[in-house]
Coordinates of C-alpha atoms and ligand atoms in Angstrom, one line a residue:
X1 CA -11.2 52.8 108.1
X2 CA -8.4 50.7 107.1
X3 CA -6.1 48.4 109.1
X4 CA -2.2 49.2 109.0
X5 CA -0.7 47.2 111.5
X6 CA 1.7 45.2 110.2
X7 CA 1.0 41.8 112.6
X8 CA -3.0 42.4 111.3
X9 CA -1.8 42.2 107.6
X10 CA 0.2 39.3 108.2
X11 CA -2.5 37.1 108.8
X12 CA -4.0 37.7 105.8
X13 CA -3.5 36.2 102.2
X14 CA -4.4 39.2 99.3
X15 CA -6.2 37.6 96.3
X16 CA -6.4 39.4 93.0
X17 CA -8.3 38.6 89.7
X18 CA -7.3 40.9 86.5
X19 CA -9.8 41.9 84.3
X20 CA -8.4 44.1 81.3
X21 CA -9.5 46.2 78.4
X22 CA -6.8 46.5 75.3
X23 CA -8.3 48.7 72.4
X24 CA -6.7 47.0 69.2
X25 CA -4.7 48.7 66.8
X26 CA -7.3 48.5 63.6
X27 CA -7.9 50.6 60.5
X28 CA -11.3 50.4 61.0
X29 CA -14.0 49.7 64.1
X30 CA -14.9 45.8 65.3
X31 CA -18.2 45.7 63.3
X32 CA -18.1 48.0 60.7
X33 CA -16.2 50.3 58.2
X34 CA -15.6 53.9 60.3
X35 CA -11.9 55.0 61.1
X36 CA -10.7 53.5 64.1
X37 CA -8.3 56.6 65.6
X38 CA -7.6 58.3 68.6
X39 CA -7.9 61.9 68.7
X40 CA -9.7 63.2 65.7
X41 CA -12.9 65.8 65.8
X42 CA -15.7 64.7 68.3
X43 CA -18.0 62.4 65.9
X44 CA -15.5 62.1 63.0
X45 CA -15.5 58.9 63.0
X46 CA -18.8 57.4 62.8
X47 CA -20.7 55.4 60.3
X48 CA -25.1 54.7 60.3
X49 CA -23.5 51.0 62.3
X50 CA -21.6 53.3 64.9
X51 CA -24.9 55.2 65.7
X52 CA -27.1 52.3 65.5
X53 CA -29.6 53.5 62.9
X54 CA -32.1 50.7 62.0
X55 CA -31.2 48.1 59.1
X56 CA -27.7 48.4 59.9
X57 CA -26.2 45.3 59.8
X58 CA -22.7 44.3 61.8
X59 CA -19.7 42.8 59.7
X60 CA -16.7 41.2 61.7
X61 CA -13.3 42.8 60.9
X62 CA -10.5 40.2 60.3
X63 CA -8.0 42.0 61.9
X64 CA -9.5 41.8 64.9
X65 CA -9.9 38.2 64.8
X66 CA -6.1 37.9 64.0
X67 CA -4.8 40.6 66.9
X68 CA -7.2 37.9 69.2
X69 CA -5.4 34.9 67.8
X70 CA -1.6 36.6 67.9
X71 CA -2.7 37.5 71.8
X72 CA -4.1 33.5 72.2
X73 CA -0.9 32.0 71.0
X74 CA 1.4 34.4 73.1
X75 CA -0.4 33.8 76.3
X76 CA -0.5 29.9 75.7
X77 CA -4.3 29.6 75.0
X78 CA -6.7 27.2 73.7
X79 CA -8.1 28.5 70.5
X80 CA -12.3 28.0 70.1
X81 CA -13.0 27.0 66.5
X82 CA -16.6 27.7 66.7
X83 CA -17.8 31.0 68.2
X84 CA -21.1 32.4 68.4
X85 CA -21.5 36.4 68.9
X86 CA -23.7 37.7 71.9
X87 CA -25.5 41.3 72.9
X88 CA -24.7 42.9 76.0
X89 CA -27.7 44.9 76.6
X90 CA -27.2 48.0 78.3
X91 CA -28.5 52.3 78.1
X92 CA -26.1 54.7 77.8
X93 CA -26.0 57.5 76.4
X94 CA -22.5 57.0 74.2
X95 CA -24.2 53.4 72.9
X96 CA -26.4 54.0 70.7
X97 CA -27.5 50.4 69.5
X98 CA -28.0 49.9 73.1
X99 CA -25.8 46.6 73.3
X100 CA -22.4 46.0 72.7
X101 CA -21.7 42.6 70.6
X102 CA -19.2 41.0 72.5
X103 CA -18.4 36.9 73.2
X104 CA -20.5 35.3 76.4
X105 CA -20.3 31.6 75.9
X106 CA -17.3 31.3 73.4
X107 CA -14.7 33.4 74.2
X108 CA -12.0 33.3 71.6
X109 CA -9.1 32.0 73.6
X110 CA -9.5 30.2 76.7
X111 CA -7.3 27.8 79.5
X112 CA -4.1 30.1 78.9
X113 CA -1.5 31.0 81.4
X114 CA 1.6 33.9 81.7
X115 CA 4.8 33.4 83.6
X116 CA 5.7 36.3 85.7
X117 CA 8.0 37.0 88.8
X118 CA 6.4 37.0 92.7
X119 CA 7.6 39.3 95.2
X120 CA 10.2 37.0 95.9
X121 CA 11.6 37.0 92.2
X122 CA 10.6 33.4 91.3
X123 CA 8.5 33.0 88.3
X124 CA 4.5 32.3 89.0
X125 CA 2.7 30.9 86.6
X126 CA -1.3 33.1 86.3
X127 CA -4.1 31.3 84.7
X128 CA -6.0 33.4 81.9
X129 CA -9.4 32.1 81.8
X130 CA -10.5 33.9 78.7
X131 CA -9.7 36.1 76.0
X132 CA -12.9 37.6 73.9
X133 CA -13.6 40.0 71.1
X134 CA -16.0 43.4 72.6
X135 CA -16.6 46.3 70.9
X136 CA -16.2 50.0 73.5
X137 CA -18.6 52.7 74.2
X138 CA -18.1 56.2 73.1
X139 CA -17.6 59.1 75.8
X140 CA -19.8 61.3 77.2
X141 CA -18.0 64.4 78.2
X142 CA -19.6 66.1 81.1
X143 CA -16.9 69.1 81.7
X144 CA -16.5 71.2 78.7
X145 CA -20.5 72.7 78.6
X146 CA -21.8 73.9 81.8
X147 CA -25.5 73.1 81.0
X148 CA -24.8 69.6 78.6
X149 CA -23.1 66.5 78.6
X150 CA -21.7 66.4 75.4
X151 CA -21.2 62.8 73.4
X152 CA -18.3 61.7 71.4
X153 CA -18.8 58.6 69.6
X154 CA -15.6 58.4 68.0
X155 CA -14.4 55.1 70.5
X156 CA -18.1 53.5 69.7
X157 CA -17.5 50.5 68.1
X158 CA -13.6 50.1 68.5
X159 CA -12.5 47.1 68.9
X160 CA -11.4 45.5 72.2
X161 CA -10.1 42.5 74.0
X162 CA -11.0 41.1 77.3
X163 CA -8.2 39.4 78.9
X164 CA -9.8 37.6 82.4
X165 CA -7.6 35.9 84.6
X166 CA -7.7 33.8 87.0
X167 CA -7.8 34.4 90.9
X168 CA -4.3 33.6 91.0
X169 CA -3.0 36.9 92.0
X170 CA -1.2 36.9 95.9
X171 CA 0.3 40.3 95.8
X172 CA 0.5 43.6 94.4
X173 CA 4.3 42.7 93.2
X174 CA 2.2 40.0 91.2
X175 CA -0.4 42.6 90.0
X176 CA 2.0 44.9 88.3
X177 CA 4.3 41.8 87.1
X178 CA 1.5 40.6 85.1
X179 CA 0.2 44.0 84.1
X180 CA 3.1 44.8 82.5
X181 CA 4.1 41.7 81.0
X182 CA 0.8 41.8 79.8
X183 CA 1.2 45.5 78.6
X184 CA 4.3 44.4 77.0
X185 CA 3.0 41.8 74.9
X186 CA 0.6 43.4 73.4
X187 CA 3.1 46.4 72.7
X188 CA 5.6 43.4 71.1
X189 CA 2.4 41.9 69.2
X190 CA 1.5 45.4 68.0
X191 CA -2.2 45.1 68.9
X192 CA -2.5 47.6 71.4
X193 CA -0.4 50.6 72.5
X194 CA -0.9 49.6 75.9
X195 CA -1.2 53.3 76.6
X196 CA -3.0 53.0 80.5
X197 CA -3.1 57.0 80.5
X198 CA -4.6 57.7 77.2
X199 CA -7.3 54.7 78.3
X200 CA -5.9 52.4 75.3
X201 CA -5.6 49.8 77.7
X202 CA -7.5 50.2 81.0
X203 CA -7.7 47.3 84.0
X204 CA -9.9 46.1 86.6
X205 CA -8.9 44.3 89.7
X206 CA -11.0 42.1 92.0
X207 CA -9.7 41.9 95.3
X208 CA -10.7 40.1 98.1
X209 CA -8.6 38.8 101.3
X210 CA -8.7 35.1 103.2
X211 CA -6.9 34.2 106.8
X212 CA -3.7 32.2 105.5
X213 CA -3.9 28.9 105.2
X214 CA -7.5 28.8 104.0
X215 CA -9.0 27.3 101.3
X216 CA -12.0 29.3 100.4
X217 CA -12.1 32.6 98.7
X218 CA -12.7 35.6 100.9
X219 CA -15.7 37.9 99.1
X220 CA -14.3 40.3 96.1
X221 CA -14.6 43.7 95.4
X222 CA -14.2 44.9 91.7
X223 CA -12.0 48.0 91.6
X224 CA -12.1 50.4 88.8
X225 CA -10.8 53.5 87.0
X226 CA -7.3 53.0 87.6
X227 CA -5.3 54.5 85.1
X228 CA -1.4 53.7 85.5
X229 CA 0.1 50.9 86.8
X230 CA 1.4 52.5 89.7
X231 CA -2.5 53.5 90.6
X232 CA -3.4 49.7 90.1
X233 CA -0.7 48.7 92.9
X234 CA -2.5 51.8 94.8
X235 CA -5.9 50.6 94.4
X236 CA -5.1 47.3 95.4
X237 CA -3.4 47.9 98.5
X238 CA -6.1 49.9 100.0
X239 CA -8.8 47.8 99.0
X240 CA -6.9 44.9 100.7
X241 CA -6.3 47.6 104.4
X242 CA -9.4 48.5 104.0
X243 CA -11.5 44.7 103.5
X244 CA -8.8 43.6 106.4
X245 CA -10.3 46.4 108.4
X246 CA -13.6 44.8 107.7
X247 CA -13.0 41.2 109.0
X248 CA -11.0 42.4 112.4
X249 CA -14.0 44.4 113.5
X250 CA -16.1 41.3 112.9
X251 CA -17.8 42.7 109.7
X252 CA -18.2 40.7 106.2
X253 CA -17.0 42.3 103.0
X254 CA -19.8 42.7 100.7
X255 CA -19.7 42.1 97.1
X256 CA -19.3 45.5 95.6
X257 CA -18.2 47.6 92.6
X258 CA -15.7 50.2 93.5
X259 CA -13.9 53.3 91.8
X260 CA -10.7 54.3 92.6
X261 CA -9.7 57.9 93.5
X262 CA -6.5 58.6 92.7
X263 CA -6.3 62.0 95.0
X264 CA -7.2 60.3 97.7
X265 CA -5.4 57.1 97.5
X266 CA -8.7 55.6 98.4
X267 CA -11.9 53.3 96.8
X268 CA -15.5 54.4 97.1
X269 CA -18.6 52.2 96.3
X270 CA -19.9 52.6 92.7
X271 CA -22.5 49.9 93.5
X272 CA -23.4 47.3 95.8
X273 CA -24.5 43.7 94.5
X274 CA -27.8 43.8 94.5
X275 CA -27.3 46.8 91.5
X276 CA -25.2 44.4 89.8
X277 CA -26.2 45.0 86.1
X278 CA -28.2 42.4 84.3
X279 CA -26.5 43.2 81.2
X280 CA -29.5 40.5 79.8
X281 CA -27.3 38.2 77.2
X282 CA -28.3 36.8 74.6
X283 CA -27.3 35.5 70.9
X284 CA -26.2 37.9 68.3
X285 CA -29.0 37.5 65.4
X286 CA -27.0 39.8 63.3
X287 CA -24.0 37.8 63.1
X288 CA -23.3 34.3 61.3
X289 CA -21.3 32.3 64.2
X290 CA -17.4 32.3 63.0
X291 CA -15.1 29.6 62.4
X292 CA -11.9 29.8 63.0
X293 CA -10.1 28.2 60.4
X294 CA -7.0 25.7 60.6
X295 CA -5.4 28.0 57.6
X296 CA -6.4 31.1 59.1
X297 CA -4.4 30.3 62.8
X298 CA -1.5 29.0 60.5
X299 CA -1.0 32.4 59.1
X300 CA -1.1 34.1 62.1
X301 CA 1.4 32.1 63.4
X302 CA 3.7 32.7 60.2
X303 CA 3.3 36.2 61.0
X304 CA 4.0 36.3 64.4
X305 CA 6.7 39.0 65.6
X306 CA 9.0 37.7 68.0
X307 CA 8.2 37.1 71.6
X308 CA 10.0 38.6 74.7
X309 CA 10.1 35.4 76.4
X310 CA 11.7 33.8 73.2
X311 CA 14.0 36.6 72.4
X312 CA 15.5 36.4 76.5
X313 CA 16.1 32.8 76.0
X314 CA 17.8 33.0 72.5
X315 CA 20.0 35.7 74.6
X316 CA 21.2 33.5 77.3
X317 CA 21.4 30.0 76.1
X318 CA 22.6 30.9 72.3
X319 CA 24.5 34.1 72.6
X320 CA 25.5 33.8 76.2
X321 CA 24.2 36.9 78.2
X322 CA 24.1 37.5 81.5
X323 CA 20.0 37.1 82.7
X324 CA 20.0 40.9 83.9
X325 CA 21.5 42.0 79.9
X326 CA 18.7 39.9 78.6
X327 CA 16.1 41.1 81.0
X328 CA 16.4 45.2 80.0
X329 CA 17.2 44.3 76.1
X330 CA 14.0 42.7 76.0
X331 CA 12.1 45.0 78.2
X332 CA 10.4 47.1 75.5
X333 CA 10.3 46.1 72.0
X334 CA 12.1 49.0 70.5
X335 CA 15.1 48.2 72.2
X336 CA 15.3 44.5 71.4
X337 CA 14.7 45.5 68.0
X338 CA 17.4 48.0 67.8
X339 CA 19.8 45.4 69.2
X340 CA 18.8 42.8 66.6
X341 CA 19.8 45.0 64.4
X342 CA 23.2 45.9 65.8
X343 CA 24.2 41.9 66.1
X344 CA 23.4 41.5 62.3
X345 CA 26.4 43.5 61.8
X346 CA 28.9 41.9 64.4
X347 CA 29.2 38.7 66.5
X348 CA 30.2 40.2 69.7
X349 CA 26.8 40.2 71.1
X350 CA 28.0 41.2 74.6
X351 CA 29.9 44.8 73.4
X352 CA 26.6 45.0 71.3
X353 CA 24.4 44.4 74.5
X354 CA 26.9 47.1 76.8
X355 CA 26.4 49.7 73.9
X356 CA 22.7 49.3 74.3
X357 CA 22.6 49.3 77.6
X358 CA 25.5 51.4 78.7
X359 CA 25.9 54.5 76.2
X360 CA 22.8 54.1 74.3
X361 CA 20.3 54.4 77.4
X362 CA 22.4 57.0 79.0
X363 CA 22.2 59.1 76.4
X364 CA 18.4 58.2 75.5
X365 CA 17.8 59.2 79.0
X366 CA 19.8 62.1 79.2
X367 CA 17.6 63.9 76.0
X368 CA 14.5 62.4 76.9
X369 CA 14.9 60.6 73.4
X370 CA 12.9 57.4 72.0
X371 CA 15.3 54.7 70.9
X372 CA 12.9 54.9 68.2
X373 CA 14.1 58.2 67.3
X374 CA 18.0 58.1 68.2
X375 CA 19.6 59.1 64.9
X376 CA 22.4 56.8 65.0
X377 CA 21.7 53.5 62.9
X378 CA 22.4 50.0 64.5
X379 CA 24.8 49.2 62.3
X380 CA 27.3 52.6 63.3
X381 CA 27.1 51.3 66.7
X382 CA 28.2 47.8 65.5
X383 CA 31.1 49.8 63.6
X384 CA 32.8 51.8 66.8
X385 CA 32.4 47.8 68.5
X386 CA 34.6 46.9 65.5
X387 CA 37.0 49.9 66.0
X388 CA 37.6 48.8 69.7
X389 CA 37.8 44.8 68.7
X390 CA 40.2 46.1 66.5
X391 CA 42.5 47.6 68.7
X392 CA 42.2 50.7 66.7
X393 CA 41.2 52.8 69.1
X394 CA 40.5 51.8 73.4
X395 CA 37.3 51.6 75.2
X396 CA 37.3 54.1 76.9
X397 CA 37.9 56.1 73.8
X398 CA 35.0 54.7 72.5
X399 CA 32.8 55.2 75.1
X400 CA 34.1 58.6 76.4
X401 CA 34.8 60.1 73.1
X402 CA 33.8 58.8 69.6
X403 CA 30.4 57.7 70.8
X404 CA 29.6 61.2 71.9
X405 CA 30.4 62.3 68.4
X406 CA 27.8 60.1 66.5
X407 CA 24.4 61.3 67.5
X408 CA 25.5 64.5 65.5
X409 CA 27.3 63.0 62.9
X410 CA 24.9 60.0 62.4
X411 CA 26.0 59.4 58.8
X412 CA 29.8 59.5 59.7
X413 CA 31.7 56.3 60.0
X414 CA 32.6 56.1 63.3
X415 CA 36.7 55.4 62.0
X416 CA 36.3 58.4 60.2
X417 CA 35.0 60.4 63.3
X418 CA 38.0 58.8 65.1
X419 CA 40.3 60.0 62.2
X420 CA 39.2 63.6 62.0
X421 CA 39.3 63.7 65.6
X422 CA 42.7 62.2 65.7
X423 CA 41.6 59.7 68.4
X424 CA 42.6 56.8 66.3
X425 CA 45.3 54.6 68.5
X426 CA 49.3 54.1 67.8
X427 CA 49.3 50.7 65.9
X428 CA 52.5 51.7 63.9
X429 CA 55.9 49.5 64.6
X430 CA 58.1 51.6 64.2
X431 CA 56.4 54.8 65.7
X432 CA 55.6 52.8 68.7
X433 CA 59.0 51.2 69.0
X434 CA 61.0 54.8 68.8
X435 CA 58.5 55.5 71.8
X436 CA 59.4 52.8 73.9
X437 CA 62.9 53.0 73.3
X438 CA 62.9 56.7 74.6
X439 CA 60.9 55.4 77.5
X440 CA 63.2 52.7 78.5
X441 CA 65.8 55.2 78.0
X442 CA 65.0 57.6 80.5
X443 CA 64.9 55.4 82.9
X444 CA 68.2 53.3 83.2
X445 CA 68.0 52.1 86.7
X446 CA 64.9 50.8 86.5
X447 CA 65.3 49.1 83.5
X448 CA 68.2 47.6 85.0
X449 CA 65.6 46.4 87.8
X450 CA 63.2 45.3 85.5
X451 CA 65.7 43.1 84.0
X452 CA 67.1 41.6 87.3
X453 CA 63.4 40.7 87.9
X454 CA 61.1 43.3 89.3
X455 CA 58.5 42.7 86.7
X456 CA 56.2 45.1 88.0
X457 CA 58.3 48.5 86.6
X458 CA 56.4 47.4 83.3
X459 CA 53.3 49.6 84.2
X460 CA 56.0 52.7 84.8
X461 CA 57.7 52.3 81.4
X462 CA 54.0 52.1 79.4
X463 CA 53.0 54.8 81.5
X464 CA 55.7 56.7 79.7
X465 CA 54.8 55.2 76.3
X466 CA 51.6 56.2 77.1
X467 CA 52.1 59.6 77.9
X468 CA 54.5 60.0 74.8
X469 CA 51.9 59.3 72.4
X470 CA 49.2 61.4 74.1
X471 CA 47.5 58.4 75.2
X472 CA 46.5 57.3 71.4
X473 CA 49.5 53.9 71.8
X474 CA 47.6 50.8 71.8
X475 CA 48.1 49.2 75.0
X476 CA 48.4 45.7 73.4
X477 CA 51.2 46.3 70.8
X478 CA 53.3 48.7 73.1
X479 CA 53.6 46.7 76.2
X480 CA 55.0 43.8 73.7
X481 CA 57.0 46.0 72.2
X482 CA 58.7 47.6 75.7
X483 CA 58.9 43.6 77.0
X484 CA 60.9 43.0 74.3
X485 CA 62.8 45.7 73.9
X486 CA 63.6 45.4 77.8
X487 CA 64.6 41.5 77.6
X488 CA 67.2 42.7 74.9
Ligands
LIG1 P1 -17.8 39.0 86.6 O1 -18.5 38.7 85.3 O2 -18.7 39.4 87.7 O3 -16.7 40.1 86.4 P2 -16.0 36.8 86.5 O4 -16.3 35.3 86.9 O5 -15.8 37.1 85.1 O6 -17.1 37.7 87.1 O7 -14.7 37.1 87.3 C1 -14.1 38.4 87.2 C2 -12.7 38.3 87.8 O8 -12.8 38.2 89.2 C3 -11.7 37.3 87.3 O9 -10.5 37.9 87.0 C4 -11.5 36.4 88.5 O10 -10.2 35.9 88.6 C5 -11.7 37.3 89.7 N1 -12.1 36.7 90.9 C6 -13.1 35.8 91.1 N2 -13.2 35.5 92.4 C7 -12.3 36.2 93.1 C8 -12.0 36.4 94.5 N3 -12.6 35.7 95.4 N4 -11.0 37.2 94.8 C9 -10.3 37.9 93.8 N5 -10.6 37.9 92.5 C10 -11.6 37.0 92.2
LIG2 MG1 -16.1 41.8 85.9

């Protein structure tokens, strides 16, 4: 049962608490030497660590540590100097060692916070609480043998983060804002593909409801298996019907574990509290605890690629776009990449921004093409800007016909595209003048009436010019040249 009536929801405040999983983007696993990679032969990628033979001993990949400190300083977290390792004791049959080493006590990054939009637009501050290093599981595969489950322990070992945050969540707008930002920084960061489909970066949401106006936290159920963003907004909104159902019919909402089916729309118990795991923690005696070094956060920072936040405000305080130009430049990395690259080559950062947004993503769209893999270079698309601030050819011309040239002629100025294609606008003196004189000429009377005043017959005379010159004149030069010929 689930409660839909809208004066019911009202009187309820949703509370959500983010728990998610980003598989880093390593050469090799968190504790040892094996390939890190999706999508190689079942059991490629192991090592004696991955399958937990005895005497193996674990050995903490740097990279990880960075990605961990890169995700810390974009999410405006406290950095722990000393950290001690833990075992997360659990049976399954895709972990072999039986435990995963993870963080308990001293997560990596702690006390951070992201800025996101609330359903009303207006930016919310959400608390991370903490940030720690894991390693995943493998897969057991229980649909491709009809007698077996079959094991894969490829993922085994693959680094992970954690990224906890706070109960600060109010409604599923909120959820997906800070999803996706979150999916977006790691994507800008390059630690994480932030692929939810492929399971690269996989979320769980508590959820639990309060009356408005109250002060203590309603019960939470832990939803998971949600694997989109769209399906976490799904997830969430049920969960929230169906613990509201709940409290109207005088029930409490017990603390649970849910899954999500995505079919159905709907949540069903995995396990009730009681079957809570005892995942029994305790110190790593494998590992030496690791220090985080003053020299090693400094060189992190050096190479830090630039943030979206810090790229939108460059935009509109040094460069002066509009907040909804910034907003889609900076929307996926690619693209703010690809416009970097166009204002290296011209200062008129607003044409640069229209391209990108205007005929750039219209054709992207239109071939179901990656900026990533649209064939014409930055600096070609700065060129046709320079054609059009140079009165050498219109906008519209531009837009409407040189631009459509360049995905197939990549290599090809665009002046020279305009040349060949004789698109290239009527900038000559004397060509333009001999035009405008034949203009004014066949029209006596109403250059007579031009000249007595009616200012407006301008439009009719460059019109003609216009048409004279199969609409190549440039519009500046003529219309100067008809005013003056006309004041004669
Ligand atoms: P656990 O170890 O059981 O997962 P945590 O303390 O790590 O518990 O919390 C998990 C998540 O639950 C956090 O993201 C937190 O914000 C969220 N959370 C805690 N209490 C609530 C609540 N009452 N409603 C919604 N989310 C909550
Ligand atoms: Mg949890």
């Amino acid at each position: 049962m689930i409660e839909t009536r809208a004066e019911v929801l009202e009187k309820y405040q949703l509370v959500v608490g983010l728990e998610i999983h980003a598989q880093l983007i390593t050469s090799s696993k968190a504790y040892s030497g094996a390939v890190n990679a999706y999508g190689d032969l079942p059991n490629a990628n192991t090592c004696p660590l991955t399958l937990g033979h005895p005497g193996t001993l674990p050995r903490l990949n740097t990279a990880v540590v960075q990605h961990a400190v890169r995700l810390g300083l974009a999410t405006n977290c406290s950095l722990t100097r000393e950290m001690h390792f833990a075992r997360k004791n659990y049976f399954y049959a895709d972990l072999p060692k039986g435990y995963q080493i993870t963080q308990d006590t001293t997560p990596i990054c702690t006390e951070g916070h992201l800025t996101v939009k609330d359903a009303d637009g207006n930016d919310k501050r959400i608390g991370i609480t903490r940030i720690h290093i894991e390693e995943d599981a493998g897969k057991s595969i229980h649909d491709q043998d009809p007698f077996n489950t079959l094991v894969d322990l490829n993922r085994a070992g693959v680094p992970l983060l954690e990224i906890v945050s706070e109960p600060d969540i109010r409604s599923i707008e909120e959820a997906y804002n800070y999803l996706a930002e979150v999916r977006r920084l790691v994507r800008y960061l390059d630690i994480c593909d932030g692929n939810m489909e492929e399971g690269s970066m996989r979320c769980d949401a508590n959820v639990s409801v309060m009356l408005k106006g109250s002060k203590t936290l309603g019960n939470r159920c832990e939803v998971k298996n949600m694997n989109s963003l769209r399906n976490v907004q799904r997830a969430i909104t049920y969960e929230m019907k169906r613990q509201i159902a709940i409290i109207e019919a005088g029930g409490t909402v017990e603390q649970q574990t849910r899954s999500f089916d995505a079919v159905n729309g709907t949540t069903f118990t995995l396990r009730g509290k009681e079957d809570a795991h005892d995942y029994r923690y305790f110190p790593e005696p494998d590992m030496q605890p690791l220090e985080l070094s003053e020299e090693a956060v400094e060189k992190v920072k050096k190479a830090m690629p630039p943030l979206p936040r810090d790229l939108y405000k460059r935009y509109t305080e040094e460069l002066g776009l509009s907040d909804y130009d910034a907003g889609i430049l900076t929307e996926s990395k690619p693209t703010a990449l690809y416009y970097e690259e166009i204002i290296k080559y011209t200062e008129n950062y607003k044409a640069a921004a229209n391209k990108v947004i205007g005929e750039v993503k219209t054709y992207l769209n239109r071939t179901a093409t990656r900026i990533e893999d649209f064939p014409v270079k930055p600096e070609k698309i700065a060129a046709l800007i320079r054609l059009t601030d140079e009165n050498k050819v219109s906008h519209s011309v531009a837009s409407q016909q040189i631009f459509p040239l360049m995905p197939d002629n990549p290599d090809k100025d665009p002046e020279d595209l305009a040349r060949e294609n004789d698109l290239l606008q009527e900038s000559d003196d004397n060509a333009l003048e001999a035009m405008a004189r034949k203009a004014v000429a066949a029209y006596p009377d109403k250059a007579e009436a031009y000249r007595k005043g009616n200012k407006g017959l301008l439009g009719l005379f460059m019109g003609e010019v216009m048409k004279l010159s199969d609409r190549k004149a440039n519009p500046k030069m003529a219309s100067d040249i008809l005013k003056k010929i006309l004041e004669e």
